[in-house]
């Protein structure tokens, strides 16, 4: 019987041809299906659909022991061909470049994904049967060729994305679940890094499959590749990640350097994960930490609050790594650090900033910088004071996030730099009392819980200010208490008065 009949009819007519053919003939049948899946002819759409139907029938009709046996050579055989078929299926279902939000394009991708997912479920079912069979020891070879492409397909279509539909997500989720079952992995992290210390895991294989699509010329051809890379990277943590640093750092830098904001954010989050999960010694080697720092520092000039937030979180975890390379000699002034440089830029941006989302983003991260620098924050006192006074005057919406964080910043600043506080007593006291009066007299703009939080934070700042000025705040407030009639303002002042002079300010 010729090859055409082996490919087109026997498994549909119920004959036992796949079992009767020599393995090489079965391999050729799969190769023909592969050729039709990858064909670039004018009628490739309908031809691929028919090829998918033939592939499903061929998988169903072939016994698992025939499906995963080789041809006797180490580099060829049905398992290798099936791996190529799985790659072709993953590529067939991948979302195309520049869909421009077209709903019809999205639905077409989702339909393809659901169809391919059902085929992969059949293939994984055969693999599971082969694993449980005593007469098919070659199933591991099949798994080695199939696991990577099937994983990429499953992650591409199980994530919440424009090209996914509830049906395609459901099928892709089942594919991922069955893949983990076949590989005897309890989680995706275990699948990637290995369930045991002596097990290698498949992260290297996955990165090898993604690498051709993660270069400057091709990474945007498939919009799912960056998401698969990012999601996969997030699953591998310390201590497994550092051995893959050369594979994961360049794509992360590439994505973060894009002109689209969503890609910048995605790339910065990948870099942040690397910073958190790779030892400092590896990041300092070959100046990698400096490369990461310079790659994301310039993003702080972008007026996009989500990007700024991602960059600041990454930088705050990168500073300890960068400072490991600094050596301070006690007889000289401490050198300025990368943290100083970033704080200086943030304060420069904060002073004239009028956009609420950016103001909140800057204020949200300011306390972490004061904690990081400690006593060295004194270098930035004048500019910090201007920012703090300016932000305390401006209403920030019902949640008052910016003003609450600015009050936290002021409290930390006074605690860390208390010798410099007393000379600024009058300015700070006026600002805090004005804030307390404004909040107390606010008729309805701010919810009561938020008002209470603001008044409590402002009171705490007054107590710290009193300790830093050796009790001068108490004496000044005693005069105001005699003439003040607002109960909320009086309550705050009495709290300050009631604090024992001997109480340590850092206990507040």
Coordinates of N, CA and C in Angstrom, one line a residue, residues 1-8 11 21-36 55 58 66 69 71 76-79 81-82 85:
X1 N 0.9 -1.2 0.0 CA 0.0 0.0 0.0 C 0.9 1.2 0.0
X2 N 0.5 2.3 -0.9 CA 1.4 3.4 -1.0 C 1.2 4.4 0.2
X3 N 2.1 5.4 0.2 CA 2.1 6.4 1.3 C 0.8 7.2 1.4
X4 N 0.3 7.6 0.2 CA -0.9 8.4 0.2 C -2.1 7.7 0.9
X5 N -2.2 6.5 0.6 CA -3.3 5.7 1.2 C -3.1 5.6 2.7
X6 N -1.8 5.5 3.1 CA -1.5 5.4 4.5 C -1.8 6.7 5.2
X7 N -1.7 7.8 4.5 CA -2.0 9.1 5.1 C -3.5 9.5 5.1
X8 N -4.2 9.1 4.1 CA -5.6 9.6 3.9 C -6.7 8.8 4.4
X11 N -7.1 5.1 8.7 CA -7.6 5.2 10.0 C -9.0 5.7 10.1
X21 N 1.7 -1.0 9.7 CA 2.7 -0.3 9.0 C 4.0 -0.5 9.8
X22 N 5.1 -0.4 9.0 CA 6.4 -0.3 9.7 C 6.5 1.1 10.3
X23 N 7.3 1.2 11.4 CA 7.3 2.5 12.1 C 7.7 3.6 11.2
X24 N 8.6 3.4 10.2 CA 9.0 4.4 9.2 C 7.8 4.9 8.4
X25 N 6.9 4.0 8.1 CA 5.7 4.5 7.3 C 4.8 5.4 8.2
X26 N 4.7 5.0 9.4 CA 3.9 5.8 10.3 C 4.5 7.2 10.5
X27 N 5.8 7.1 10.6 CA 6.6 8.4 10.7 C 6.4 9.3 9.5
X28 N 6.4 8.7 8.3 CA 6.2 9.4 7.1 C 4.8 10.0 7.1
X29 N 3.8 9.3 7.6 CA 2.4 9.8 7.7 C 2.4 11.1 8.5
X30 N 3.0 11.0 9.7 CA 3.1 12.2 10.5 C 3.9 13.3 9.8
X31 N 4.9 13.0 9.1 CA 5.7 14.0 8.4 C 4.9 14.7 7.3
X32 N 4.0 13.9 6.7 CA 3.1 14.6 5.7 C 2.1 15.5 6.3
X33 N 1.6 15.1 7.4 CA 0.7 16.1 8.2 C 1.5 17.3 8.6
X34 N 2.7 17.1 9.1 CA 3.5 18.3 9.4 C 3.8 19.2 8.3
X35 N 4.0 18.6 7.1 CA 4.3 19.4 5.9 C 3.1 20.2 5.5
X36 N 1.9 19.6 5.7 CA 0.6 20.4 5.3 C 0.4 21.5 6.4
X55 N -4.8 14.6 11.5 CA -3.9 14.4 12.6 C -4.7 13.8 13.8
X58 N -5.4 10.2 13.1 CA -4.2 9.4 13.1 C -3.8 9.1 14.5
X66 N 3.1 2.2 19.5 CA 3.6 2.6 18.1 C 3.9 4.1 18.0
X69 N 7.6 5.0 19.6 CA 8.8 4.2 19.3 C 9.6 4.9 18.2
X71 N 13.0 5.1 15.3 CA 13.3 4.4 14.0 C 14.7 3.7 14.1
X76 N 16.3 10.7 15.1 CA 15.1 10.7 14.3 C 14.2 9.6 14.9
X77 N 12.9 9.7 14.4 CA 11.9 8.8 14.9 C 10.6 9.5 15.1
X78 N 9.6 8.7 15.4 CA 8.2 9.3 15.6 C 8.2 10.3 16.7
X79 N 8.8 10.1 17.9 CA 8.8 11.1 18.9 C 9.3 12.4 18.5
X81 N 9.4 13.6 15.4 CA 8.4 14.1 14.4 C 7.2 14.7 15.2
X82 N 6.8 14.0 16.2 CA 5.7 14.5 17.0 C 6.0 15.8 17.7
X85 N 5.6 18.4 15.1 CA 4.1 18.6 14.9 C 3.6 19.5 16.0

